[in-house]
Structures are given as structure tokens and as C-alpha cells.
XYZ file of C-alpha atoms in Angstrom:
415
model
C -28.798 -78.795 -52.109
C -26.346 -77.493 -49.816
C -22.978 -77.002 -51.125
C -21.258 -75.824 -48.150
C -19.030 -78.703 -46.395
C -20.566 -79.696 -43.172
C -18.564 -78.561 -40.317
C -18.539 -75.178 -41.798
C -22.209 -75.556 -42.053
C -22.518 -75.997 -38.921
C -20.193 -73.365 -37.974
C -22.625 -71.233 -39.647
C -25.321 -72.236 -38.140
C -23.936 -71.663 -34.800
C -23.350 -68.277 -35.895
C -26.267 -66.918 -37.719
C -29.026 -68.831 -36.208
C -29.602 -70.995 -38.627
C -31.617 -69.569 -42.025
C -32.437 -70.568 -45.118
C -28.829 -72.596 -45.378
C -31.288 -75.616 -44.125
C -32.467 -78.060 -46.420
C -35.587 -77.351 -45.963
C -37.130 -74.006 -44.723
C -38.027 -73.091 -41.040
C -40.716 -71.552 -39.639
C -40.468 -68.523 -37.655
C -37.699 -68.351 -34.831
C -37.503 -65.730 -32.311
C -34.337 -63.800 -33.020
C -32.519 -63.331 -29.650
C -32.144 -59.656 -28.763
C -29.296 -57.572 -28.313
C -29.465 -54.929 -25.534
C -27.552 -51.666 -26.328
C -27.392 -49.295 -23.994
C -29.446 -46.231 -24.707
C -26.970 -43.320 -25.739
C -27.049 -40.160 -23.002
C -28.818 -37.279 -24.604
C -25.559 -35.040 -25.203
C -22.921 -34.633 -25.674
C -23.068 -37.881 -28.285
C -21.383 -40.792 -27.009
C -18.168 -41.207 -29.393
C -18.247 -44.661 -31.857
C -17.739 -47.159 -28.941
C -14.879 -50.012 -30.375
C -16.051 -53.210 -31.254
C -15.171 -56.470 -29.137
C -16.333 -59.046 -31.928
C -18.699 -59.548 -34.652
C -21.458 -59.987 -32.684
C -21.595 -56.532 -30.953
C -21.110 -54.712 -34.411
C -24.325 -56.668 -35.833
C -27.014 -54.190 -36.080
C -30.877 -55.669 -35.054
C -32.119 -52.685 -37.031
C -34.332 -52.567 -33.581
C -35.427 -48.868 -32.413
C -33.455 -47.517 -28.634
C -36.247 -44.825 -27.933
C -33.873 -42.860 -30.328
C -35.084 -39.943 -32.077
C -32.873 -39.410 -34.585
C -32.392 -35.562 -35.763
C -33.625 -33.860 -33.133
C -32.069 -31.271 -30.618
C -31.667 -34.088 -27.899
C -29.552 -36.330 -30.148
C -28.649 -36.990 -33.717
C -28.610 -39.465 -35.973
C -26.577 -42.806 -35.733
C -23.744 -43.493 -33.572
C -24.562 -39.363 -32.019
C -24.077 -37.669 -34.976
C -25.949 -34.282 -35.015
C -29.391 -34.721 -37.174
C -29.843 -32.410 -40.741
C -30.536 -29.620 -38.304
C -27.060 -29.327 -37.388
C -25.940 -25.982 -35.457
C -25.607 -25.890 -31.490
C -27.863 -28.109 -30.198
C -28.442 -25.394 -26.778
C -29.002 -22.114 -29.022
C -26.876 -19.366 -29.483
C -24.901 -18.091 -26.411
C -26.044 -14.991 -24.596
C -24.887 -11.495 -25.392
C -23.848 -10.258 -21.989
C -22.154 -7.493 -23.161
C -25.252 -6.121 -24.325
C -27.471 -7.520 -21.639
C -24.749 -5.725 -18.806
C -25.063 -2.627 -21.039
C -29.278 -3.162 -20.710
C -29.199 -3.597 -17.205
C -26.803 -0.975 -16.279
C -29.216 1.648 -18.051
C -31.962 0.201 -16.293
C -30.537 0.793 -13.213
C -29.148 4.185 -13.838
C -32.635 5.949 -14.787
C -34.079 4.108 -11.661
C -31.648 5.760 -9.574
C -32.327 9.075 -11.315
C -35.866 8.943 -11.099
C -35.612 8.377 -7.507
C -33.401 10.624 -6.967
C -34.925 13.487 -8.829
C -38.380 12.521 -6.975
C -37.487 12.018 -3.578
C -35.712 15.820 -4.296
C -38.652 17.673 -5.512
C -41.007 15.672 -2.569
C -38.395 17.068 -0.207
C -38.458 20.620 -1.322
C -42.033 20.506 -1.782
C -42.465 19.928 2.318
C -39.858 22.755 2.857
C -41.950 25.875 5.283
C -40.124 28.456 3.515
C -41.989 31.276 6.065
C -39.258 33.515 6.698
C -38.945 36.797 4.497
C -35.320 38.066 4.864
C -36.231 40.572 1.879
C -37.977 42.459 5.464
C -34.455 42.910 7.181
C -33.333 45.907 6.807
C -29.645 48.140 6.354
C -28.405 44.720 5.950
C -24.220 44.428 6.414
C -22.502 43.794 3.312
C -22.271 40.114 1.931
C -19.105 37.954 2.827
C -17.390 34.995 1.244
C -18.576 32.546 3.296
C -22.268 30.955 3.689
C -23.914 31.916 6.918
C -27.015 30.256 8.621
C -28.570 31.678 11.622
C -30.077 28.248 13.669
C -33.034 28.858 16.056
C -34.192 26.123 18.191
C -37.543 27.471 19.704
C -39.921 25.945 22.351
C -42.726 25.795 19.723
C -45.284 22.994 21.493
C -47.085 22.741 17.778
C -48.641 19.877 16.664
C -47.828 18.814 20.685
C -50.581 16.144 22.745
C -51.099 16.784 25.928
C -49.586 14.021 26.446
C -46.410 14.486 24.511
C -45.704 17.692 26.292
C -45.647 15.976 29.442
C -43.593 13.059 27.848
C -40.590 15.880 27.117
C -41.230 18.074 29.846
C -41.908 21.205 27.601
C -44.875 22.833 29.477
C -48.125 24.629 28.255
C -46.785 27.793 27.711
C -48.442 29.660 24.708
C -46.731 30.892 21.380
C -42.964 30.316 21.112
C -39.617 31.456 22.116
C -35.939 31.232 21.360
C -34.459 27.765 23.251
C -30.926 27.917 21.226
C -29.499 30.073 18.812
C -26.602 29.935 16.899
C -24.401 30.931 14.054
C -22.951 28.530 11.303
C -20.405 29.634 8.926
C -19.970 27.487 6.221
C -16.376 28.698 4.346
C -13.654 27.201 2.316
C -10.748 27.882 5.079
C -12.433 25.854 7.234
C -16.001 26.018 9.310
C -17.293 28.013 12.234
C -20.347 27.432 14.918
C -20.715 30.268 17.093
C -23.455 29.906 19.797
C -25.526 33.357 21.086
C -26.360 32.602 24.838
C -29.855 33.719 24.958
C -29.044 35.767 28.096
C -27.295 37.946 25.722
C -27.238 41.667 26.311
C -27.950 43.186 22.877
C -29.587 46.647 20.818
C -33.150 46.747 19.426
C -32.392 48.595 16.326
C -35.176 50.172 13.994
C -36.916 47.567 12.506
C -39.816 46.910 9.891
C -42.447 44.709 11.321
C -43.253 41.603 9.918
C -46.849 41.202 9.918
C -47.722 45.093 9.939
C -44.718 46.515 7.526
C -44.526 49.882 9.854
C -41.444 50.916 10.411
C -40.005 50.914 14.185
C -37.394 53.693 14.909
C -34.437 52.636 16.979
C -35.351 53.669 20.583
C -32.006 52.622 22.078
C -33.555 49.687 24.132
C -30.925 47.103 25.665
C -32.869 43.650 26.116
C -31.612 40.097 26.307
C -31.496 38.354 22.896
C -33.926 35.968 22.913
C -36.405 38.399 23.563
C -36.193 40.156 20.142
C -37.379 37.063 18.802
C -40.166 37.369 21.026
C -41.175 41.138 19.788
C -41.690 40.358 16.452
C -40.396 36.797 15.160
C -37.624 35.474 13.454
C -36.903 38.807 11.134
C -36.745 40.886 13.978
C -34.257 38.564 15.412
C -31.860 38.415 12.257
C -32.435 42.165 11.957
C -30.940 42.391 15.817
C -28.261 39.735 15.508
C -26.942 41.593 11.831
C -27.018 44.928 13.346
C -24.868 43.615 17.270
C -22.599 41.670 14.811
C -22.087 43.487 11.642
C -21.908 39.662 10.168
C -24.723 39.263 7.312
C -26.978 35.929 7.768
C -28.050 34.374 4.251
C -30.100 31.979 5.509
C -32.472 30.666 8.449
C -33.507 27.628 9.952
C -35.499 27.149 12.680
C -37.315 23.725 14.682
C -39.545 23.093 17.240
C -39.378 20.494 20.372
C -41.110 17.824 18.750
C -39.830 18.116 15.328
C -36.077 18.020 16.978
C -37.313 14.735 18.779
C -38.866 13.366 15.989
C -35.727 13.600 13.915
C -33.675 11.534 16.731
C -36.398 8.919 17.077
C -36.575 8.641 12.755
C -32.785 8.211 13.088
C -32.666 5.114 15.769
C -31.002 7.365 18.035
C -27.611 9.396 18.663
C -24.741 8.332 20.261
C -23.134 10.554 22.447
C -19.526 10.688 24.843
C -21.269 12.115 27.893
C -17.961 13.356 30.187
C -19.873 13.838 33.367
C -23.229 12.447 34.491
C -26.150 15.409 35.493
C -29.815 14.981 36.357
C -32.464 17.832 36.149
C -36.013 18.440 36.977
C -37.016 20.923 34.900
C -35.587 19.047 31.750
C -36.209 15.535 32.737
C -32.618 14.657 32.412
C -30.653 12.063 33.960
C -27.513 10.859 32.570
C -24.475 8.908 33.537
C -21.136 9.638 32.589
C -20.073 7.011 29.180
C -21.337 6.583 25.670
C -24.809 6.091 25.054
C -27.597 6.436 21.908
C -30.129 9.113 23.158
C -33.605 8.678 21.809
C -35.700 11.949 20.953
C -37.230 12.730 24.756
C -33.012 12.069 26.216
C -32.208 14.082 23.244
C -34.277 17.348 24.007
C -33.307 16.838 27.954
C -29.826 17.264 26.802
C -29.965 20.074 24.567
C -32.093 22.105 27.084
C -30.656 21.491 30.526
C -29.026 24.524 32.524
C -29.596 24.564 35.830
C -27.717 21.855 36.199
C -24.465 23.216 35.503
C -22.137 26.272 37.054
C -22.287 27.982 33.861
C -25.643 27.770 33.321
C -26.508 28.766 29.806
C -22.722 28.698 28.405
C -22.533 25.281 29.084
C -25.627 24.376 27.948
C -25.130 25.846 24.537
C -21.698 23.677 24.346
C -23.596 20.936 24.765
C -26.596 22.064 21.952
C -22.988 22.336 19.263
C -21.911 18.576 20.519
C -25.479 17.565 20.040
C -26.395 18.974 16.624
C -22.637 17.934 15.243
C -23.226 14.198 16.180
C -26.649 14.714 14.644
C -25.458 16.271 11.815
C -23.089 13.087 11.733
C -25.200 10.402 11.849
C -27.317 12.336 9.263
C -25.235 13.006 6.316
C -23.594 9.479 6.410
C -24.406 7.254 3.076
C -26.086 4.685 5.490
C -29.289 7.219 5.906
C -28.796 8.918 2.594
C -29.082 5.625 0.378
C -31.310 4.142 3.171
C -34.680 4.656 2.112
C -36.469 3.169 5.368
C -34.312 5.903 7.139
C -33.935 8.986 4.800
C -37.871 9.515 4.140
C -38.811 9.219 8.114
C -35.838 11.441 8.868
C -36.555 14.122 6.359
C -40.457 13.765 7.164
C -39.845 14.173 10.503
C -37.714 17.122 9.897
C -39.300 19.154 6.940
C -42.754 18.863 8.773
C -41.269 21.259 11.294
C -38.680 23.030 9.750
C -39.363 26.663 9.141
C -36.602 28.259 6.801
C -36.141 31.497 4.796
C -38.008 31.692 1.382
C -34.496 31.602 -0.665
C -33.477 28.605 0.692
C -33.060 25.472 -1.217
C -32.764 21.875 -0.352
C -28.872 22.133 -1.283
C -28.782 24.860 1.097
C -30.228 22.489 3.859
C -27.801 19.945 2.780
C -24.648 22.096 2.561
C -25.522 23.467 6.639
C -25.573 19.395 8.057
C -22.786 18.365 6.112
C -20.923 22.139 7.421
C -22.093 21.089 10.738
C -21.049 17.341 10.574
C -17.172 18.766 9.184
C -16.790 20.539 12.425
C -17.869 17.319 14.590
C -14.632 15.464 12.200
C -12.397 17.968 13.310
C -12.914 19.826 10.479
C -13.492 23.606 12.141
C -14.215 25.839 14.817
C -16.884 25.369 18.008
C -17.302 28.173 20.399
C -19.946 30.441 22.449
C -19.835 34.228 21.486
C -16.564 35.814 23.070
C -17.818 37.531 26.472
C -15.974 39.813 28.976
C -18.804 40.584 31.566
C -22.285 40.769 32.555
C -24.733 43.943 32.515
C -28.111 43.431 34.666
C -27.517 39.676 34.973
C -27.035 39.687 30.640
C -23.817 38.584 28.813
C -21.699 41.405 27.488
C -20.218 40.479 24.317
C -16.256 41.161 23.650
C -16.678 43.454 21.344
C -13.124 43.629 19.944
C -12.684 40.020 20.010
C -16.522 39.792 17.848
C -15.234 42.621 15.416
C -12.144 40.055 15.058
C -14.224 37.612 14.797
C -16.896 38.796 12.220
C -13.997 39.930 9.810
C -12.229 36.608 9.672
C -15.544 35.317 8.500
C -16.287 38.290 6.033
C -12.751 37.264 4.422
C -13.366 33.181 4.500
C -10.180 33.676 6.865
C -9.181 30.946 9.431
C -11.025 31.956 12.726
C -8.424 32.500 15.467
C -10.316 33.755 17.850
C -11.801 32.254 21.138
C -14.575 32.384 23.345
C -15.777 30.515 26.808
């Protein structure tokens, strides 16, 4: 019997679809289905409001839900029993910038400390100073005594033709010059190789007999020529009175090599020149020389007035801007340029057996201070010629010699 008054039976029925209010039971009625929109996987979706009764009702159907879980929680977004962050723990960077920054520190270091000991290791250390001789007494400034020589090793046929070197056997002195690396400020002095100089008594290098002074007068490069590069530091000590502490010395195509390995150096040509012999040919401006302009450059002299005095001004403006373009950070921390450059160097470098690869590094970065402004350029002070050779000033080189002895600012001049 139904007890409930008919229009609120109705009412009811309207509402709840009819159940088990009838008088007598139904069968089974398909229960019309409410479509809730599936919640977004996080953050949870806050407890929506509800519009009426019929929205609130709960089918007790199943959204694809899984309740608990990382991706959601349980009902109406609440986080499941496992509770905590539902993305994990947030990252340490502290420690992982601390990581990393060791990381990269020892991989700098072990570069560093290998590409130092492959460097040194290619170093020709050939040149025994220990041979000189009644040496002068030291100074406070580093000297270097820098040989350019017309050495054709490791030269092709065609190669030698390329730079316009010649055949000629053995090797002589192309360029020499001083370098005085101090604290008041640093010196290059060039030695025309047309210089008129004293063979003094010597030991010889290969046969350790020793040579008694004799008095000869010969042009500089030539003592080179007698008996190699001792015999020439022996000669340049003992005309000077200044004591050399170190020697370096490259050949044609190791000096070309360097220039190629480098992309080139710019230089501020003033005035245009050509030359035969050399194979130069340049106009006036700013221009990047390769390695076969390069050697033209350095080794031209007939085509100037001055012959070899201008051609060793133009060897100091050459091996500054080299020096420059060196010892900048963007070959030094450039290892597609730093390993060809010092390959192509160290191949052909011939130094003294005390040298070390500081020492190599403290004469560039000397030489690239004087192309910022940063010292003294200048050919040996002169005051005449004897036989067609250059007669040093000797005053003005005893001036000279003792500013450098006493890491004094040089004040004197030469052509």
C-alpha cells in the first residue's frame, strides 16, 4: 500500500525514476547516465559548487579514475594514502652546480697539464750554452738571442720554389736579434747581419777544441756559419758585453707554417714594394699575409735604400704582430688553433737545453708588449761602415747594454 499522497507521489516519481514506491514492482529500467567531466590529472580540480540536486547525485559509475595514484587522488582530487609531492622531491642544484663545477675544473686541468707536457715534449732543446765561454756577468733582465736561419729542412722541391728560398745547402743566419724581457719596460734590438764584429776564442761545438782568438774581423752572420749557434752567442756576448740566457732559433718553413696554422697576420704596410729575389709584392694598406707573403716580407732587402736596416725593421713589425695574434686568449683557449700553431712551431724550433715552455711563453708575450706600446724597437746603434760592414756605436751599445744589465729604461737610439 502506498501511503504517500498522490501528487507527491508523483513528484517522486518524476524525481527518482520511479522505484519500488510502485504498487507493484518493475522490471529493470535503464538508469539515465550522468556525464561528469573527467578531472585533469593535476593539480586536482577544487570541489566544483553544486547547481541542484541532481548534479550532487553520485551514479557510483567509474571516470577512468584511478584513485591513489601519483596522477590523481582520491575523490573530488584529494591526494591518495600515498600523500607527499606528487612530482618527487625538488632538485639539489646547489649540489649539482657544486658537481658540475668540479667536473669542469679537473677537465680544464687535465688539459691543461697535458697539452703542457705534449708541448715541452716536442721542444728541440739542441743548443748547449754550458759550451760558451768567459760568459759576461748575469743581469736583471731576461735575454733571448732570436735567429731566423734559411734552414730548407724538411723543404719539397716544390715548397722551396713556392717561397723562393733556393737549394742552397746547410743553413745560415736570415735575422738575428736581441729581446730583453725586463720589468722597466721591454727591448728588441735587431743585429744587421752585415755587422762588422770579433771572432773571439771559442770552444767548438762538435769537436770541444779550444780556438784561440786570432783577431779576425768578419761580418756577423758568418760566425754562425763557422761553427753554429754557440759560436754565434759566444761572438754576440763577447761584441756586446750583454749575457744571452736563452736561444731560439726557426727555419723558413717552420716560420711559414706558423702563419698559415694561425689564418694569417694582419699587417699596416706604409708603402707598397715588389722583389724578385723574395717573391714579394705588396701594396700599400692593411692586409692578412699568409705564410709564403709572410717570409717575402721578413726577407726582402733589395728593395729598399737601406737595404738590410730596413729590412730588419720590418722582421721586429712582423714578429710583434705575430707575437700578437699569438698570445691572444682566442688561440690560447682555441684548441683547433693552439695545437696546429704550436705543432707547426715546436717541429722547427731549435732552443737552448735550459729552456722551458714558460720561457717560450714569457719571449711572445715580451714581444707582443712591445707591439702594444709597451717598450723599445730599434736596430743596433751604428756610426759607419768598415769594408762594406756596419760599425757598431760603441759608446751608444756600452749605454745601451748597461741600461739592460740594470732593468733600467732604455734611452738610447739607433737607425
Amino acid at each position: 500500500m502506498n501511503d504517500w499522497p498522490e501528487g507527491r507521489n508523483d513528484d517522486r516519481d518524476a524525481r527518482y525514476g520511479r522505484g519500488s514506491a510502485g504498487a507493484q514492482p518493475e522490471g529493470a529500467r535503464v538508469m539515465r547516465h550522468v556525464q561528469r567531466p573527467a578531472p585533469p590529472q593535476r593539480p586536482p580540480v577544487p570541489q566544483q559548487q553544486s547547481r541542484g540536486y541532481d548534479d550532487a547525485y553520485d551514479s557510483g559509475y567509474n571516470t577512468g579514475q584511478v584513485y591513489g595514484t601519483p596522477g590523481g587522488g582520491g575523490r573530488g582530487g584529494r591526494p591518495g594514502r600515498g600523500g607527499g609531492n606528487p612530482q618527487g622531491p625538488a632538485p639539489d642544484w646547489r649540489r649539482r652546480i657544486k658537481i658540475g663545477s668540479i667536473v669542469l675544473l679537473v677537465a680544464v686541468l687535465g688539459t691543461t697539464i697535458g697539452t703542457y707536457f705534449w708541448a715541452d715534449g716536442k721542444m728541440r732543446r739542441e743548443v748547449d750554452l754550458a759550451k760558451v765561454i768567459d760568459r759576461p756577468k748575469e743581469g736583471d733582465c731576461t735575454t733571448y738571442l732570436i735567429v731566423g736561419s734559411d734552414s730548407r729542412e724538411g723543404m719539397t722541391a716544390e715548397e722551396k720554389k713556392k717561397l723562393h728560398t733556393g737549394s742552397a745547402e746547410g743553413k745560415r743566419t736570415d735575422s738575428m736579434m736581441i729581446l730583453a724581457a725586463c720589468g722597466s719596460g721591454n727591448t728588441m734590438i735587431s743585429l744587421p747581419r752585415d755587422s762588422d764584429v770579433e771572432i773571439p776564442s771559442f770552444v767548438g761545438s762538435e769537436s770541444g777544441k779550444t780556438f784561440p782568438a786570432q783577431g779576425r774581423r768578419v761580418k756577423l752572420n758568418a760566425a754562425y756559419a763557422e761553427d753554429g749557434p754557440e759560436l754565434l752567442v759566444r761572438t754576440v756576448e763577447h761584441n756586446t758585453g750583454l749575457r744571452i740566457d736563452h736561444y731560439a732559433e726557426i727555419g723558413f718553413a717552420g716560420f711559414a707554417n706558423i702563419v698559415d696554422a694561425l689564418g694569417g697576420v694582419e699587417m699596416n704596410i706604409e708603402k707598397g714594394f715588389k722583389d724578385k729575389k723574395s717573391g714579394a709584392d705588396f701594396q700599400a694598406g692593411k692586409q692578412t699575409l699568409d705564410g709564403e707573403q709572410a717570409l717575402a716580407f721578413v726577407r726582402t732587402r733589395y728593395a729598399f735604400a737601406e737595404s738590410d736596416l730596413a729590412r730588419t725593421k720590418n722582421q721586429q713589425k712582423f714578429l710583434a704582430a705575430l707575437a700578437s695574434q699569438a698570445a691572444t686568449p682566442g688561440t690560447i683557449l682555441n684548441p683547433f688553433r693552439l695545437y696546429p700553431t704550436l705543432g707547426a712551431g715546436l717541429d722547427t724550433l731549435i732552443v737552448d737545453k735550459d729552456m722551458s715552455l714558460f720561457d717560450l711563453g714569457e719571449m711572445f708575450f715580451a714581444m707582443k708588449g712591445i707591439s702594444g706600446g709597451d717598450g723599445t724597437s730599434m736596430n743596433m746603434p751604428v756610426n759607419g761602415t768598415r769594408g762594406g760592414n756596419l760599425v757598431w756605436d760603441k759608446e751608444k751599445v756600452r749605454q745601451l747594454v748597461q741600461q739592460i744589465q740594470n732593468d733600467e729604461k732604455v734611452t738610447v737610439t739607433g737607425q
